[in-house]
Short mmCIF file of C-alpha atoms in Angstrom, two decimals:
data_model
loop_
_atom_site.label_atom_id
_atom_site.label_comp_id
_atom_site.label_asym_id
_atom_site.label_seq_id
_atom_site.Cartn_x
_atom_site.Cartn_y
_atom_site.Cartn_z
CA UNK A 1 71.29 -20.43 26.37
CA UNK A 2 71.64 -16.82 27.54
CA UNK A 3 70.78 -15.67 23.97
CA UNK A 4 67.64 -17.86 23.92
CA UNK A 5 66.58 -16.51 27.28
CA UNK A 6 66.84 -12.94 25.98
CA UNK A 7 64.78 -13.78 22.90
CA UNK A 8 62.15 -15.44 25.08
CA UNK A 9 61.98 -12.34 27.30
CA UNK A 10 61.50 -10.05 24.30
CA UNK A 11 58.76 -12.26 22.86
CA UNK A 12 56.99 -12.29 26.20
CA UNK A 13 57.00 -8.48 26.29
CA UNK A 14 55.69 -8.26 22.71
CA UNK A 15 52.87 -10.69 23.44
CA UNK A 16 51.91 -8.73 26.53
CA UNK A 17 51.54 -5.59 24.44
CA UNK A 18 49.57 -7.39 21.73
CA UNK A 19 47.15 -8.75 24.29
CA UNK A 20 46.50 -5.22 25.53
CA UNK A 21 45.68 -3.75 22.12
CA UNK A 22 43.65 -4.81 19.11
CA UNK A 23 43.16 -3.18 15.76
CA UNK A 24 39.55 -2.25 15.01
CA UNK A 25 37.73 -0.22 12.42
CA UNK A 26 36.13 2.94 13.79
CA UNK A 27 32.58 3.09 12.38
CA UNK A 28 32.08 6.74 13.24
CA UNK A 29 35.11 8.13 11.47
CA UNK A 30 35.96 5.47 8.90
CA UNK A 31 39.50 5.40 10.27
CA UNK A 32 41.51 2.79 12.11
CA UNK A 33 41.99 3.01 15.83
CA UNK A 34 43.76 1.17 18.61
CA UNK A 35 41.45 0.17 21.42
CA UNK A 36 42.71 -0.82 24.83
CA UNK A 37 41.33 -4.15 25.87
CA UNK A 38 40.90 -5.98 29.16
CA UNK A 39 39.80 -9.40 30.36
CA UNK A 40 36.11 -10.31 29.79
CA UNK A 41 35.25 -10.38 33.51
CA UNK A 42 36.89 -7.02 34.13
CA UNK A 43 35.18 -5.56 31.08
CA UNK A 44 31.71 -6.74 32.10
CA UNK A 45 32.25 -5.38 35.61
CA UNK A 46 33.10 -2.03 34.05
CA UNK A 47 29.86 -2.16 32.02
CA UNK A 48 27.88 -2.99 35.17
CA UNK A 49 29.47 -0.09 37.05
CA UNK A 50 28.70 2.36 34.25
CA UNK A 51 25.11 1.17 33.71
CA UNK A 52 22.55 3.98 33.71
CA UNK A 53 19.92 1.96 35.57
CA UNK A 54 19.41 -1.30 37.47
CA UNK A 55 17.82 -3.05 34.49
CA UNK A 56 20.93 -2.43 32.38
CA UNK A 57 23.22 -3.54 35.19
CA UNK A 58 21.15 -6.73 35.67
CA UNK A 59 21.43 -7.43 31.94
CA UNK A 60 25.23 -7.38 32.09
CA UNK A 61 25.31 -9.40 35.32
CA UNK A 62 23.22 -12.05 33.62
CA UNK A 63 25.61 -12.18 30.65
CA UNK A 64 28.57 -12.49 32.99
CA UNK A 65 26.84 -15.29 34.91
CA UNK A 66 26.05 -17.26 31.75
CA UNK A 67 29.62 -16.89 30.54
CA UNK A 68 31.13 -17.90 33.91
CA UNK A 69 28.86 -20.98 34.05
CA UNK A 70 29.76 -21.83 30.44
CA UNK A 71 26.11 -21.96 29.38
CA UNK A 72 27.03 -21.21 25.79
CA UNK A 73 23.67 -21.88 24.16
CA UNK A 74 21.76 -19.70 26.62
CA UNK A 75 24.43 -17.01 26.34
CA UNK A 76 24.21 -17.08 22.54
CA UNK A 77 20.42 -16.70 22.55
CA UNK A 78 20.62 -13.83 25.02
CA UNK A 79 23.31 -12.06 23.01
CA UNK A 80 21.34 -12.39 19.76
CA UNK A 81 18.25 -10.95 21.40
CA UNK A 82 20.06 -8.02 23.03
CA UNK A 83 22.14 -7.16 19.97
CA UNK A 84 19.13 -7.22 17.65
CA UNK A 85 17.24 -4.91 20.00
CA UNK A 86 20.33 -2.64 20.24
CA UNK A 87 20.18 -2.82 24.02
CA UNK A 88 23.97 -3.20 24.11
CA UNK A 89 25.86 -0.02 23.23
CA UNK A 90 29.29 0.26 21.59
CA UNK A 91 28.92 -3.19 20.11
CA UNK A 92 32.33 -3.29 18.39
CA UNK A 93 34.05 -2.76 21.72
CA UNK A 94 31.69 -5.25 23.36
CA UNK A 95 32.59 -7.79 20.68
CA UNK A 96 36.32 -7.18 21.12
CA UNK A 97 36.46 -7.36 24.90
CA UNK A 98 33.75 -9.90 25.62
CA UNK A 99 32.31 -11.97 22.77
CA UNK A 100 35.59 -12.61 20.95
CA UNK A 101 37.11 -14.15 24.09
CA UNK A 102 34.80 -17.18 23.90
CA UNK A 103 33.86 -17.16 20.19
CA UNK A 104 35.27 -20.64 19.62
CA UNK A 105 32.82 -22.01 22.21
CA UNK A 106 29.77 -20.84 20.27
CA UNK A 107 27.86 -22.55 17.50
CA UNK A 108 29.34 -21.36 14.20
CA UNK A 109 26.02 -20.34 12.64
CA UNK A 110 24.97 -18.46 15.78
CA UNK A 111 28.34 -16.69 15.88
CA UNK A 112 27.92 -15.68 12.22
CA UNK A 113 24.54 -14.18 13.10
CA UNK A 114 26.12 -12.25 15.97
CA UNK A 115 28.84 -10.62 13.86
CA UNK A 116 26.32 -9.96 11.07
CA UNK A 117 24.07 -8.06 13.50
CA UNK A 118 27.00 -6.08 14.90
CA UNK A 119 28.14 -5.13 11.39
CA UNK A 120 24.65 -3.87 10.54
CA UNK A 121 24.28 -1.95 13.79
CA UNK A 122 27.73 -0.37 13.93
CA UNK A 123 28.75 0.23 10.31
CA UNK A 124 28.12 3.68 8.88
CA UNK A 125 28.97 2.50 5.36
CA UNK A 126 29.25 -0.77 3.38
CA UNK A 127 33.05 -0.46 3.48
CA UNK A 128 33.03 -0.48 7.27
CA UNK A 129 30.81 -3.54 7.35
CA UNK A 130 33.13 -5.34 4.93
CA UNK A 131 36.16 -4.35 7.00
CA UNK A 132 34.61 -5.90 10.12
CA UNK A 133 33.26 -9.07 8.47
CA UNK A 134 36.05 -10.02 6.06
CA UNK A 135 38.50 -11.19 8.78
CA UNK A 136 35.87 -13.74 9.81
CA UNK A 137 36.23 -15.36 6.38
CA UNK A 138 39.95 -15.95 6.85
CA UNK A 139 41.07 -19.62 6.98
CA UNK A 140 41.66 -19.78 10.76
CA UNK A 141 38.49 -17.98 11.83
CA UNK A 142 35.73 -19.65 13.85
CA UNK A 143 33.24 -19.26 11.02
CA UNK A 144 35.41 -21.00 8.42
CA UNK A 145 35.10 -24.17 10.48
CA UNK A 146 31.35 -24.24 9.82
CA UNK A 147 30.17 -24.36 6.15
CA UNK A 148 26.67 -23.12 6.94
CA UNK A 149 28.09 -20.16 8.85
CA UNK A 150 30.19 -19.38 5.78
CA UNK A 151 27.06 -19.22 3.61
CA UNK A 152 25.44 -16.82 6.05
CA UNK A 153 28.41 -14.47 6.21
CA UNK A 154 29.29 -14.65 2.50
CA UNK A 155 25.69 -13.71 1.68
CA UNK A 156 25.91 -10.68 3.97
CA UNK A 157 29.26 -9.66 2.47
CA UNK A 158 27.83 -10.02 -1.05
CA UNK A 159 25.07 -7.56 -0.14
CA UNK A 160 27.62 -5.10 1.23
CA UNK A 161 29.79 -5.38 -1.88
CA UNK A 162 26.71 -4.64 -4.00
CA UNK A 163 26.02 -1.52 -1.95
CA UNK A 164 29.66 -0.61 -2.49
CA UNK A 165 29.11 -1.00 -6.26
CA UNK A 166 31.52 -3.93 -6.48
CA UNK A 167 29.42 -6.37 -8.51
CA UNK A 168 32.31 -8.67 -9.41
CA UNK A 169 33.26 -9.43 -5.80
CA UNK A 170 29.60 -9.75 -4.83
CA UNK A 171 29.15 -12.36 -7.57
CA UNK A 172 32.23 -14.27 -6.39
CA UNK A 173 30.86 -14.35 -2.85
CA UNK A 174 27.48 -15.62 -4.06
CA UNK A 175 29.10 -18.27 -6.26
CA UNK A 176 31.16 -19.53 -3.31
CA UNK A 177 28.11 -19.59 -1.08
CA UNK A 178 26.10 -21.44 -3.74
CA UNK A 179 28.84 -24.06 -4.11
CA UNK A 180 28.70 -24.73 -0.37
CA UNK A 181 24.88 -24.82 -0.39
CA UNK A 182 24.95 -27.51 -3.07
CA UNK A 183 26.73 -29.85 -0.63
CA UNK A 184 23.83 -29.69 1.87
CA UNK A 185 20.50 -31.47 1.90
CA UNK A 186 19.14 -29.38 4.77
CA UNK A 187 19.98 -25.85 5.91
CA UNK A 188 18.43 -23.49 8.43
CA UNK A 189 15.66 -21.35 6.93
CA UNK A 190 17.50 -18.20 8.02
CA UNK A 191 20.62 -19.28 6.14
CA UNK A 192 18.69 -19.91 2.95
CA UNK A 193 16.73 -16.68 3.30
CA UNK A 194 19.98 -14.73 3.67
CA UNK A 195 21.43 -16.27 0.53
CA UNK A 196 18.34 -15.78 -1.62
CA UNK A 197 17.91 -12.18 -0.44
CA UNK A 198 21.50 -11.44 -1.46
CA UNK A 199 21.05 -13.24 -4.79
CA UNK A 200 17.84 -11.31 -5.47
CA UNK A 201 19.64 -8.04 -4.69
CA UNK A 202 22.38 -8.98 -7.14
CA UNK A 203 19.98 -9.77 -9.99
CA UNK A 204 18.03 -6.58 -9.31
CA UNK A 205 21.23 -4.54 -9.66
CA UNK A 206 22.38 -6.27 -12.86
CA UNK A 207 18.88 -6.18 -14.34
CA UNK A 208 18.10 -9.88 -14.77
CA UNK A 209 14.41 -9.70 -13.84
CA UNK A 210 13.54 -13.38 -14.18
CA UNK A 211 16.42 -14.43 -11.90
CA UNK A 212 15.45 -11.72 -9.43
CA UNK A 213 11.87 -13.04 -9.45
CA UNK A 214 12.98 -16.61 -8.77
CA UNK A 215 15.38 -15.71 -5.94
CA UNK A 216 13.00 -13.23 -4.36
CA UNK A 217 10.24 -15.85 -4.18
CA UNK A 218 12.70 -18.27 -2.59
CA UNK A 219 13.64 -15.59 -0.05
CA UNK A 220 9.97 -15.17 0.87
CA UNK A 221 9.60 -18.95 1.15
CA UNK A 222 12.37 -19.20 3.77
CA UNK A 223 12.21 -15.92 5.66
CA UNK A 224 10.10 -15.22 8.75
CA UNK A 225 7.61 -13.08 6.88
CA UNK A 226 6.00 -11.73 10.05
CA UNK A 227 9.30 -10.12 11.06
CA UNK A 228 9.44 -7.96 7.93
CA UNK A 229 8.35 -4.37 8.39
CA UNK A 230 5.49 -2.93 6.34
CA UNK A 231 8.01 -0.92 4.31
CA UNK A 232 10.05 -4.05 3.59
CA UNK A 233 6.94 -5.97 2.49
CA UNK A 234 5.92 -3.21 0.10
CA UNK A 235 9.46 -3.05 -1.25
CA UNK A 236 9.47 -6.77 -2.07
CA UNK A 237 5.92 -6.64 -3.45
CA UNK A 238 6.71 -3.80 -5.86
CA UNK A 239 9.96 -5.31 -7.08
CA UNK A 240 8.41 -8.75 -7.50
CA UNK A 241 5.37 -7.39 -9.30
CA UNK A 242 7.44 -5.44 -11.81
CA UNK A 243 9.86 -8.35 -12.32
CA UNK A 244 6.92 -10.69 -12.98
CA UNK A 245 5.64 -8.41 -15.74
CA UNK A 246 8.95 -7.71 -17.47
CA UNK A 247 10.97 -10.85 -16.77
CA UNK A 248 11.65 -13.26 -19.59
CA UNK A 249 10.39 -16.81 -19.05
CA UNK A 250 7.96 -15.69 -16.31
CA UNK A 251 4.64 -16.95 -17.63
CA UNK A 252 2.51 -17.43 -14.53
CA UNK A 253 2.03 -15.35 -11.40
CA UNK A 254 0.05 -17.88 -9.37
CA UNK A 255 2.68 -18.41 -6.69
CA UNK A 256 3.16 -14.66 -6.24
CA UNK A 257 -0.57 -13.90 -6.17
CA UNK A 258 -1.07 -16.50 -3.44
CA UNK A 259 1.57 -14.90 -1.21
CA UNK A 260 0.61 -12.37 1.43
CA UNK A 261 3.33 -10.00 0.22
CA UNK A 262 1.38 -9.06 -2.91
CA UNK A 263 -1.90 -8.82 -0.97
CA UNK A 264 -0.25 -6.12 1.14
CA UNK A 265 -0.53 -3.80 -1.85
CA UNK A 266 -4.31 -3.70 -1.39
CA UNK A 267 -5.38 -0.27 -0.18
CA UNK A 268 -2.11 1.40 -1.17
CA UNK A 269 -1.34 3.69 -4.10
CA UNK A 270 0.28 0.71 -5.80
CA UNK A 271 -2.74 -1.60 -5.62
CA UNK A 272 -2.96 -1.29 -9.41
CA UNK A 273 0.06 -3.59 -9.69
CA UNK A 274 -1.71 -6.44 -7.90
CA UNK A 275 -4.85 -5.93 -10.01
CA UNK A 276 -2.74 -5.87 -13.17
CA UNK A 277 -1.09 -9.16 -12.26
CA UNK A 278 -4.47 -10.73 -11.52
CA UNK A 279 -5.88 -9.63 -14.87
CA UNK A 280 -2.82 -10.86 -16.74
CA UNK A 281 -2.79 -14.19 -14.89
CA UNK A 282 -6.46 -14.78 -15.84
CA UNK A 283 -5.88 -13.72 -19.42
CA UNK A 284 -8.43 -10.90 -19.06
CA UNK A 285 -6.99 -8.45 -21.58
CA UNK A 286 -9.89 -5.99 -21.44
CA UNK A 287 -9.45 -5.69 -17.65
CA UNK A 288 -5.70 -5.35 -18.19
CA UNK A 289 -6.21 -2.45 -20.60
CA UNK A 290 -8.73 -0.84 -18.25
CA UNK A 291 -6.26 -0.89 -15.34
CA UNK A 292 -3.49 0.52 -17.53
CA UNK A 293 -5.79 3.38 -18.57
CA UNK A 294 -7.11 4.12 -15.09
CA UNK A 295 -3.75 3.86 -13.33
CA UNK A 296 -1.51 5.53 -15.92
CA UNK A 297 -0.56 8.34 -13.54
CA UNK A 298 0.56 5.93 -10.78
CA UNK A 299 2.43 3.74 -13.27
CA UNK A 300 4.43 6.67 -14.56
CA UNK A 301 5.05 8.26 -11.15
#
């Protein structure tokens, strides 16, 4: 009995230490670091005290109030808005000391969006993003209890693996996500947009133009197009236009030509691509040849 009591005392001490420290990835240096943690209420009070203005302090007081009142949906929406706008600084620390303490209370898909935003905001490289997100795909994580959340996070990880030039792992992630998608009749538009964007990125990298074209159109069908920046729209328009022209088994451009994304090329130095697609879609070969002749310099730039 005395022996058991000693063991229990040692375990209690070890657990106390573990609760005071967590292992995080340092996005600024690429190295591991030990970060002292505290309770969520104490942490938020520290953020309030160190706020640079009353608006910032009020923001943290509101988050603390929502958490204390267990208004999880309202808290989730507020967190998503603030994190996207980067109004919360040191988001890895904020996740560790505040969000992670009630993660199991949140909707799985919303939680996946939260960690996805933090990874994008705080990671200086794809490897750092992977290091932060991969633990959330472990069997006992909050996200693994929600299949749709898994799709969202696997899609983001696939994109990061592609940026890290690891095509094989990216493909495995996409295949797993696709298998889960096939079990659903209905998914959130944002979930589907995330998957098709990642799939399009993969096919662009491996050079399968027709598959890129198909997945990119599906991405545009499910994404909130108005939220895309002008640069992002032009990026998708150029890639889609080229894929339409060179992709095998792509015989009609009607769906693409009807989409606003390709109309955004009008008035830019790449307007020739839209005009070329229009001529090809109508079977107007003389117009096609004329555009090729007049826009040769832009085509070869």
